[in-house]
PDB file of C-alpha atoms in Angstrom:
ATOM      1  CA  UNK C 489     -22.548  11.504  -8.163  1.00  0.00           C
ATOM      2  CA  UNK C 490     -25.544  13.802  -8.092  1.00  0.00           C
ATOM      3  CA  UNK C 491     -26.978  13.998  -4.589  1.00  0.00           C
ATOM      4  CA  UNK C 492     -29.194  16.171  -2.456  1.00  0.00           C
ATOM      5  CA  UNK C 493     -26.987  15.508   0.562  1.00  0.00           C
ATOM      6  CA  UNK C 494     -25.078  18.627   1.670  1.00  0.00           C
ATOM      7  CA  UNK C 495     -21.609  17.022   1.429  1.00  0.00           C
ATOM      8  CA  UNK C 496     -19.132  16.516  -1.379  1.00  0.00           C
ATOM      9  CA  UNK C 497     -19.202  12.741  -1.155  1.00  0.00           C
ATOM     10  CA  UNK C 498     -17.167  12.319  -4.340  1.00  0.00           C
ATOM     11  CA  UNK C 499     -14.111  14.008  -2.819  1.00  0.00           C
ATOM     12  CA  UNK C 500     -13.944  12.750   0.751  1.00  0.00           C
ATOM     13  CA  UNK C 501     -10.627  12.247   2.533  1.00  0.00           C
ATOM     14  CA  UNK C 502     -10.713   8.738   3.955  1.00  0.00           C
ATOM     15  CA  UNK C 503      -9.776   8.777   7.622  1.00  0.00           C
ATOM     16  CA  UNK C 504      -8.586   6.347  10.257  1.00  0.00           C
ATOM     17  CA  UNK C 505     -11.076   4.890  12.726  1.00  0.00           C
ATOM     18  CA  UNK C 506     -14.811   5.418  13.083  1.00  0.00           C
ATOM     19  CA  UNK C 507     -16.407   8.829  13.501  1.00  0.00           C
ATOM     20  CA  UNK C 508     -19.611  10.523  14.686  1.00  0.00           C
ATOM     21  CA  UNK C 509     -22.355  11.287  12.207  1.00  0.00           C
ATOM     22  CA  UNK C 510     -21.676  14.423  10.128  1.00  0.00           C
ATOM     23  CA  UNK C 511     -22.504  17.735  11.768  1.00  0.00           C
ATOM     24  CA  UNK C 512     -21.056  20.211   9.305  1.00  0.00           C
ATOM     25  CA  UNK C 513     -17.692  18.718   8.275  1.00  0.00           C
ATOM     26  CA  UNK C 514     -17.612  15.041   7.304  1.00  0.00           C
ATOM     27  CA  UNK C 515     -15.026  12.701   8.830  1.00  0.00           C
ATOM     28  CA  UNK C 516     -15.355   9.186   7.443  1.00  0.00           C
ATOM     29  CA  UNK C 517     -13.450   5.929   7.195  1.00  0.00           C
ATOM     30  CA  UNK C 518     -13.863   3.804   4.071  1.00  0.00           C
ATOM     31  CA  UNK C 519     -16.928   2.005   5.366  1.00  0.00           C
ATOM     32  CA  UNK C 520     -18.593   5.263   6.505  1.00  0.00           C
ATOM     33  CA  UNK C 521     -17.847   6.817   3.133  1.00  0.00           C
ATOM     34  CA  UNK C 522     -19.410   3.799   1.429  1.00  0.00           C
ATOM     35  CA  UNK C 523     -22.485   4.274   3.636  1.00  0.00           C
ATOM     36  CA  UNK C 524     -22.762   7.932   2.585  1.00  0.00           C
ATOM     37  CA  UNK C 525     -22.587   7.030  -1.075  1.00  0.00           C
ATOM     38  CA  UNK C 526     -25.173   4.301  -0.579  1.00  0.00           C
ATOM     39  CA  UNK C 527     -27.488   6.751   1.183  1.00  0.00           C
ATOM     40  CA  UNK C 528     -27.117   9.191  -1.702  1.00  0.00           C
ATOM     41  CA  UNK C 529     -28.001   6.479  -4.274  1.00  0.00           C
ATOM     42  CA  UNK C 530     -31.056   5.589  -2.205  1.00  0.00           C
ATOM     43  CA  UNK C 531     -32.118   9.230  -2.190  1.00  0.00           C
ATOM     44  CA  UNK C 532     -32.099   9.536   1.586  1.00  0.00           C
ATOM     45  CA  UNK C 533     -32.245  13.050   3.036  1.00  0.00           C
ATOM     46  CA  UNK C 534     -29.761  14.446   5.506  1.00  0.00           C
ATOM     47  CA  UNK C 535     -31.810  13.578   8.588  1.00  0.00           C
ATOM     48  CA  UNK C 536     -32.291   9.965   7.540  1.00  0.00           C
ATOM     49  CA  UNK C 537     -28.627   9.604   6.635  1.00  0.00           C
ATOM     50  CA  UNK C 538     -27.360  11.040   9.904  1.00  0.00           C
ATOM     51  CA  UNK C 539     -29.783   8.901  11.923  1.00  0.00           C
ATOM     52  CA  UNK C 540     -28.555   5.714  10.261  1.00  0.00           C
ATOM     53  CA  UNK C 541     -24.856   6.629  10.344  1.00  0.00           C
ATOM     54  CA  UNK C 542     -22.686   3.445  10.524  1.00  0.00           C
ATOM     55  CA  UNK C 543     -19.442   1.846   9.560  1.00  0.00           C
ATOM     56  CA  UNK C 544     -21.240  -1.547   9.380  1.00  0.00           C
ATOM     57  CA  UNK C 545     -23.826  -1.173   6.652  1.00  0.00           C
ATOM     58  CA  UNK C 546     -26.236  -4.115   6.951  1.00  0.00           C
ATOM     59  CA  UNK C 547     -26.155  -4.904   3.213  1.00  0.00           C
ATOM     60  CA  UNK C 548     -22.347  -5.326   3.207  1.00  0.00           C
ATOM     61  CA  UNK C 549     -21.004  -8.867   3.572  1.00  0.00           C
ATOM     62  CA  UNK C 550     -19.488  -9.177   7.117  1.00  0.00           C
ATOM     63  CA  UNK C 551     -16.260 -10.683   5.685  1.00  0.00           C
ATOM     64  CA  UNK C 552     -15.859  -7.743   3.293  1.00  0.00           C
ATOM     65  CA  UNK C 553     -16.735  -5.187   5.966  1.00  0.00           C
ATOM     66  CA  UNK C 554     -14.184  -6.659   8.376  1.00  0.00           C
ATOM     67  CA  UNK C 555     -11.511  -6.744   5.673  1.00  0.00           C
ATOM     68  CA  UNK C 556     -12.086  -3.106   4.768  1.00  0.00           C
ATOM     69  CA  UNK C 557     -12.236  -1.805   8.342  1.00  0.00           C
ATOM     70  CA  UNK C 558      -9.035  -3.540   9.364  1.00  0.00           C
ATOM     71  CA  UNK C 559      -7.231  -2.532   6.175  1.00  0.00           C
ATOM     72  CA  UNK C 560      -8.441   1.101   6.530  1.00  0.00           C
ATOM     73  CA  UNK C 561      -7.074   1.353  10.068  1.00  0.00           C
ATOM     74  CA  UNK C 562      -3.731  -0.327   9.304  1.00  0.00           C
ATOM     75  CA  UNK C 563      -2.851   2.466   6.879  1.00  0.00           C
ATOM     76  CA  UNK C 564      -1.338   5.498   8.645  1.00  0.00           C
ATOM     77  CA  UNK C 565      -1.519   7.992   5.829  1.00  0.00           C
ATOM     78  CA  UNK C 566      -4.740   9.733   4.729  1.00  0.00           C
ATOM     79  CA  UNK C 567      -3.425  10.367   1.240  1.00  0.00           C
ATOM     80  CA  UNK C 568      -2.651   6.689   0.685  1.00  0.00           C
ATOM     81  CA  UNK C 569      -5.957   5.612   2.221  1.00  0.00           C
ATOM     82  CA  UNK C 570      -7.907   7.994  -0.002  1.00  0.00           C
ATOM     83  CA  UNK C 571      -6.003   6.854  -3.086  1.00  0.00           C
ATOM     84  CA  UNK C 572      -6.861   3.222  -2.344  1.00  0.00           C
ATOM     85  CA  UNK C 573     -10.524   3.617  -1.399  1.00  0.00           C
ATOM     86  CA  UNK C 574     -11.738   5.459  -4.453  1.00  0.00           C
ATOM     87  CA  UNK C 575     -15.474   6.146  -5.020  1.00  0.00           C
ATOM     88  CA  UNK C 576     -15.525   3.324  -7.574  1.00  0.00           C
ATOM     89  CA  UNK C 577     -14.143   0.858  -4.994  1.00  0.00           C
ATOM     90  CA  UNK C 578     -16.487   2.102  -2.237  1.00  0.00           C
ATOM     91  CA  UNK C 579     -19.512   1.668  -4.489  1.00  0.00           C
ATOM     92  CA  UNK C 580     -18.726  -2.072  -4.797  1.00  0.00           C
ATOM     93  CA  UNK C 581     -19.279  -2.738  -1.099  1.00  0.00           C
ATOM     94  CA  UNK C 582     -23.066  -2.316  -0.592  1.00  0.00           C
ATOM     95  CA  UNK C 583     -25.390  -5.149  -1.591  1.00  0.00           C
ATOM     96  CA  UNK C 584     -22.674  -7.806  -1.195  1.00  0.00           C
ATOM     97  CA  UNK C 585     -24.290  -9.580   1.736  1.00  0.00           C
ATOM     98  CA  UNK C 586     -25.241 -13.179   0.980  1.00  0.00           C
ATOM     99  CA  UNK C 587     -25.590 -16.443   2.879  1.00  0.00           C
ATOM    100  CA  UNK C 588     -23.089 -17.864   5.326  1.00  0.00           C
ATOM    101  CA  UNK C 589     -21.458 -20.023   2.666  1.00  0.00           C
ATOM    102  CA  UNK C 590     -20.634 -16.954   0.563  1.00  0.00           C
ATOM    103  CA  UNK C 591     -19.269 -15.103   3.615  1.00  0.00           C
ATOM    104  CA  UNK C 592     -16.964 -18.066   4.383  1.00  0.00           C
ATOM    105  CA  UNK C 593     -15.830 -18.275   0.773  1.00  0.00           C
ATOM    106  CA  UNK C 594     -14.833 -14.616   0.900  1.00  0.00           C
ATOM    107  CA  UNK C 595     -13.039 -15.115   4.212  1.00  0.00           C
ATOM    108  CA  UNK C 596     -10.966 -17.927   2.663  1.00  0.00           C
ATOM    109  CA  UNK C 597     -10.238 -15.756  -0.355  1.00  0.00           C
ATOM    110  CA  UNK C 598      -8.633 -13.222   1.992  1.00  0.00           C
ATOM    111  CA  UNK C 599      -6.691 -15.853   3.926  1.00  0.00           C
ATOM    112  CA  UNK C 600      -5.464 -17.453   0.729  1.00  0.00           C
ATOM    113  CA  UNK C 601      -4.347 -14.082  -0.645  1.00  0.00           C
ATOM    114  CA  UNK C 602      -2.516 -13.209   2.561  1.00  0.00           C
ATOM    115  CA  UNK C 603      -0.564 -16.461   2.542  1.00  0.00           C
ATOM    116  CA  UNK C 604       0.105 -16.937  -1.153  1.00  0.00           C
ATOM    117  CA  UNK C 605       0.406 -13.283  -2.322  1.00  0.00           C
ATOM    118  CA  UNK C 606       1.031 -10.741   0.449  1.00  0.00           C
ATOM    119  CA  UNK C 607       3.528 -12.663   2.533  1.00  0.00           C
ATOM    120  CA  UNK C 608       5.750 -13.844  -0.358  1.00  0.00           C
ATOM    121  CA  UNK C 609       6.093 -10.234  -1.486  1.00  0.00           C
ATOM    122  CA  UNK C 610       7.615  -9.203   1.832  1.00  0.00           C
ATOM    123  CA  UNK C 611       9.693 -12.385   2.154  1.00  0.00           C
ATOM    124  CA  UNK C 612      11.435 -11.398  -1.068  1.00  0.00           C
ATOM    125  CA  UNK C 613      12.492  -8.092   0.489  1.00  0.00           C
ATOM    126  CA  UNK C 614      14.794 -10.051   2.775  1.00  0.00           C
ATOM    127  CA  UNK C 615      15.895 -12.486   0.031  1.00  0.00           C
ATOM    128  CA  UNK C 616      13.876 -15.462   1.287  1.00  0.00           C
ATOM    129  CA  UNK C 617      13.052 -16.589  -2.234  1.00  0.00           C
ATOM    130  CA  UNK C 618      12.741 -20.252  -1.348  1.00  0.00           C
ATOM    131  CA  UNK C 619      10.112 -19.491   1.324  1.00  0.00           C
ATOM    132  CA  UNK C 620       8.294 -17.119  -1.003  1.00  0.00           C
ATOM    133  CA  UNK C 621       8.112 -19.747  -3.727  1.00  0.00           C
ATOM    134  CA  UNK C 622       6.989 -22.379  -1.239  1.00  0.00           C
ATOM    135  CA  UNK C 623       4.016 -20.265  -0.194  1.00  0.00           C
ATOM    136  CA  UNK C 624       3.122 -19.234  -3.746  1.00  0.00           C
ATOM    137  CA  UNK C 625       3.194 -22.891  -4.818  1.00  0.00           C
ATOM    138  CA  UNK C 626       0.675 -24.020  -2.210  1.00  0.00           C
ATOM    139  CA  UNK C 627      -2.703 -25.154  -3.563  1.00  0.00           C
ATOM    140  CA  UNK C 628      -5.477 -22.565  -3.133  1.00  0.00           C
ATOM    141  CA  UNK C 629      -6.524 -22.395   0.512  1.00  0.00           C
ATOM    142  CA  UNK C 630     -10.293 -22.772   0.736  1.00  0.00           C
ATOM    143  CA  UNK C 631     -10.844 -24.680   4.008  1.00  0.00           C
ATOM    144  CA  UNK C 632      -9.462 -25.562   7.406  1.00  0.00           C
ATOM    145  CA  UNK C 633      -8.001 -28.726   5.901  1.00  0.00           C
ATOM    146  CA  UNK C 634      -6.149 -26.671   3.238  1.00  0.00           C
ATOM    147  CA  UNK C 635      -4.876 -24.297   5.963  1.00  0.00           C
ATOM    148  CA  UNK C 636      -3.659 -27.206   8.067  1.00  0.00           C
ATOM    149  CA  UNK C 637      -1.837 -28.594   5.052  1.00  0.00           C
ATOM    150  CA  UNK C 638      -0.194 -25.179   4.497  1.00  0.00           C
ATOM    151  CA  UNK C 639       0.860 -24.722   8.116  1.00  0.00           C
ATOM    152  CA  UNK C 640       4.340 -26.243   7.792  1.00  0.00           C
ATOM    153  CA  UNK C 641       5.257 -23.897   4.931  1.00  0.00           C
ATOM    154  CA  UNK C 642       3.784 -20.957   6.824  1.00  0.00           C
ATOM    155  CA  UNK C 643       5.702 -21.805   9.992  1.00  0.00           C
ATOM    156  CA  UNK C 644       8.953 -22.102   8.097  1.00  0.00           C
ATOM    157  CA  UNK C 645       8.355 -18.731   6.462  1.00  0.00           C
ATOM    158  CA  UNK C 646       7.557 -17.190   9.836  1.00  0.00           C
ATOM    159  CA  UNK C 647      10.718 -18.696  11.412  1.00  0.00           C
ATOM    160  CA  UNK C 648      13.020 -17.584   8.617  1.00  0.00           C
ATOM    161  CA  UNK C 649      11.339 -14.187   8.324  1.00  0.00           C
ATOM    162  CA  UNK C 650      11.712 -13.533  12.034  1.00  0.00           C
ATOM    163  CA  UNK C 651      15.338 -14.577  11.923  1.00  0.00           C
ATOM    164  CA  UNK C 652      15.965 -12.163   9.049  1.00  0.00           C
ATOM    165  CA  UNK C 653      14.192  -9.339  10.861  1.00  0.00           C
ATOM    166  CA  UNK C 654      11.351  -9.316   8.261  1.00  0.00           C
ATOM    167  CA  UNK C 655       7.718  -8.519   8.828  1.00  0.00           C
ATOM    168  CA  UNK C 656       6.594 -11.811   7.388  1.00  0.00           C
ATOM    169  CA  UNK C 657       4.342 -12.432  10.398  1.00  0.00           C
ATOM    170  CA  UNK C 658       2.311 -15.531  11.118  1.00  0.00           C
ATOM    171  CA  UNK C 659       0.646 -16.013   7.760  1.00  0.00           C
ATOM    172  CA  UNK C 660      -1.639 -18.673   9.181  1.00  0.00           C
ATOM    173  CA  UNK C 661      -3.041 -16.230  11.716  1.00  0.00           C
ATOM    174  CA  UNK C 662      -5.667 -13.532  11.319  1.00  0.00           C
ATOM    175  CA  UNK C 663      -4.992 -12.939   7.638  1.00  0.00           C
ATOM    176  CA  UNK C 664      -7.855 -10.638   6.773  1.00  0.00           C
ATOM    177  CA  UNK C 665      -7.031  -8.388   9.699  1.00  0.00           C
ATOM    178  CA  UNK C 666      -3.700  -7.056   8.550  1.00  0.00           C
ATOM    179  CA  UNK C 667      -4.002  -7.735   4.841  1.00  0.00           C
ATOM    180  CA  UNK C 668      -2.213  -5.084   2.741  1.00  0.00           C
ATOM    181  CA  UNK C 669      -1.779  -2.704   5.605  1.00  0.00           C
ATOM    182  CA  UNK C 670       0.769   0.046   5.808  1.00  0.00           C
ATOM    183  CA  UNK C 671       3.685  -2.375   5.991  1.00  0.00           C
ATOM    184  CA  UNK C 672       6.123   0.401   5.092  1.00  0.00           C
ATOM    185  CA  UNK C 673       5.481   2.154   8.373  1.00  0.00           C
ATOM    186  CA  UNK C 674       5.904  -0.940  10.565  1.00  0.00           C
ATOM    187  CA  UNK C 675       8.933  -2.397   8.840  1.00  0.00           C
ATOM    188  CA  UNK C 676      10.757   0.868   8.357  1.00  0.00           C
ATOM    189  CA  UNK C 677      10.272   1.743  12.020  1.00  0.00           C
ATOM    190  CA  UNK C 678      12.705  -1.076  12.879  1.00  0.00           C
ATOM    191  CA  UNK C 679      15.086  -0.297  10.045  1.00  0.00           C
ATOM    192  CA  UNK C 680      16.488   2.967   8.767  1.00  0.00           C
ATOM    193  CA  UNK C 681      13.794   5.594   8.317  1.00  0.00           C
ATOM    194  CA  UNK C 682      13.497   7.138   4.884  1.00  0.00           C
ATOM    195  CA  UNK C 683      15.928   4.752   3.225  1.00  0.00           C
ATOM    196  CA  UNK C 684      13.930   1.752   4.430  1.00  0.00           C
ATOM    197  CA  UNK C 685      10.665   3.335   3.363  1.00  0.00           C
ATOM    198  CA  UNK C 686      12.088   4.002  -0.105  1.00  0.00           C
ATOM    199  CA  UNK C 687      13.198   0.355  -0.401  1.00  0.00           C
ATOM    200  CA  UNK C 688       9.814  -0.913   0.741  1.00  0.00           C
ATOM    201  CA  UNK C 689       7.659   1.426  -1.316  1.00  0.00           C
ATOM    202  CA  UNK C 690       7.473  -0.572  -4.568  1.00  0.00           C
ATOM    203  CA  UNK C 691       6.546  -3.759  -2.695  1.00  0.00           C
ATOM    204  CA  UNK C 692       3.986  -1.991  -0.536  1.00  0.00           C
ATOM    205  CA  UNK C 693       2.365  -0.359  -3.535  1.00  0.00           C
ATOM    206  CA  UNK C 694       2.267  -3.647  -5.445  1.00  0.00           C
ATOM    207  CA  UNK C 695       0.674  -5.415  -2.455  1.00  0.00           C
ATOM    208  CA  UNK C 696      -1.865  -2.656  -2.056  1.00  0.00           C
ATOM    209  CA  UNK C 697      -2.798  -2.885  -5.725  1.00  0.00           C
ATOM    210  CA  UNK C 698      -3.139  -6.683  -5.300  1.00  0.00           C
ATOM    211  CA  UNK C 699      -5.381  -6.123  -2.299  1.00  0.00           C
ATOM    212  CA  UNK C 700      -7.654  -3.823  -4.290  1.00  0.00           C
ATOM    213  CA  UNK C 701      -7.935  -6.602  -6.885  1.00  0.00           C
ATOM    214  CA  UNK C 702      -8.731  -9.060  -4.084  1.00  0.00           C
ATOM    215  CA  UNK C 703     -11.437  -6.786  -2.729  1.00  0.00           C
ATOM    216  CA  UNK C 704     -13.028  -6.489  -6.172  1.00  0.00           C
ATOM    217  CA  UNK C 705     -12.982 -10.274  -6.514  1.00  0.00           C
ATOM    218  CA  UNK C 706     -14.545 -10.706  -3.098  1.00  0.00           C
ATOM    219  CA  UNK C 707     -17.312  -8.294  -3.969  1.00  0.00           C
ATOM    220  CA  UNK C 708     -17.955 -10.079  -7.274  1.00  0.00           C
ATOM    221  CA  UNK C 709     -18.042 -13.548  -5.725  1.00  0.00           C
ATOM    222  CA  UNK C 710     -21.432 -15.246  -5.846  1.00  0.00           C
TER     223      UNK C 710
END
């Protein structure tokens, strides 16, 4: 991206948490990096960009912004975070804000994905295939009524997952908050270090790729 801003915004390392406005070196989470790229496209100068520094760009849908901030901060590794939040992905975020109905639709997309895609992937790691299939087979979750109808299957998955020592979690809870986070770190911490991380890696990477696809679909929703 060609820009007059004095930072290499095409090659930022995506960091954990929020950060002060750039003063020399740039430290930025995914949402702050998206803001910088948006400012460059708008042709803002350094002073304007620094004055408006934010991780909550007003033209980003609140449901998308919350999803990205929580996902960003659930990943413990800068390299992984930077690999996921590429410039192409970051450029999808601005200009997604719509009306309340669209925001709610995107929220339900994230909840549906968490229950019917993310959670089954981790249930399979502890050989809970029946629970995984039960969640995958649920109708799409688009409302409180749908969520209530899914609760029994979610609770059974949570119960069996907890009994098996899995990180299945309460899928009916705050889905967008922990969606596609660094599950390898959490689960392996209770298991066997490097061996556990190696076993989890393919699942974590597949879930992260699925989450990127979800984010693209959320941004494209109208």
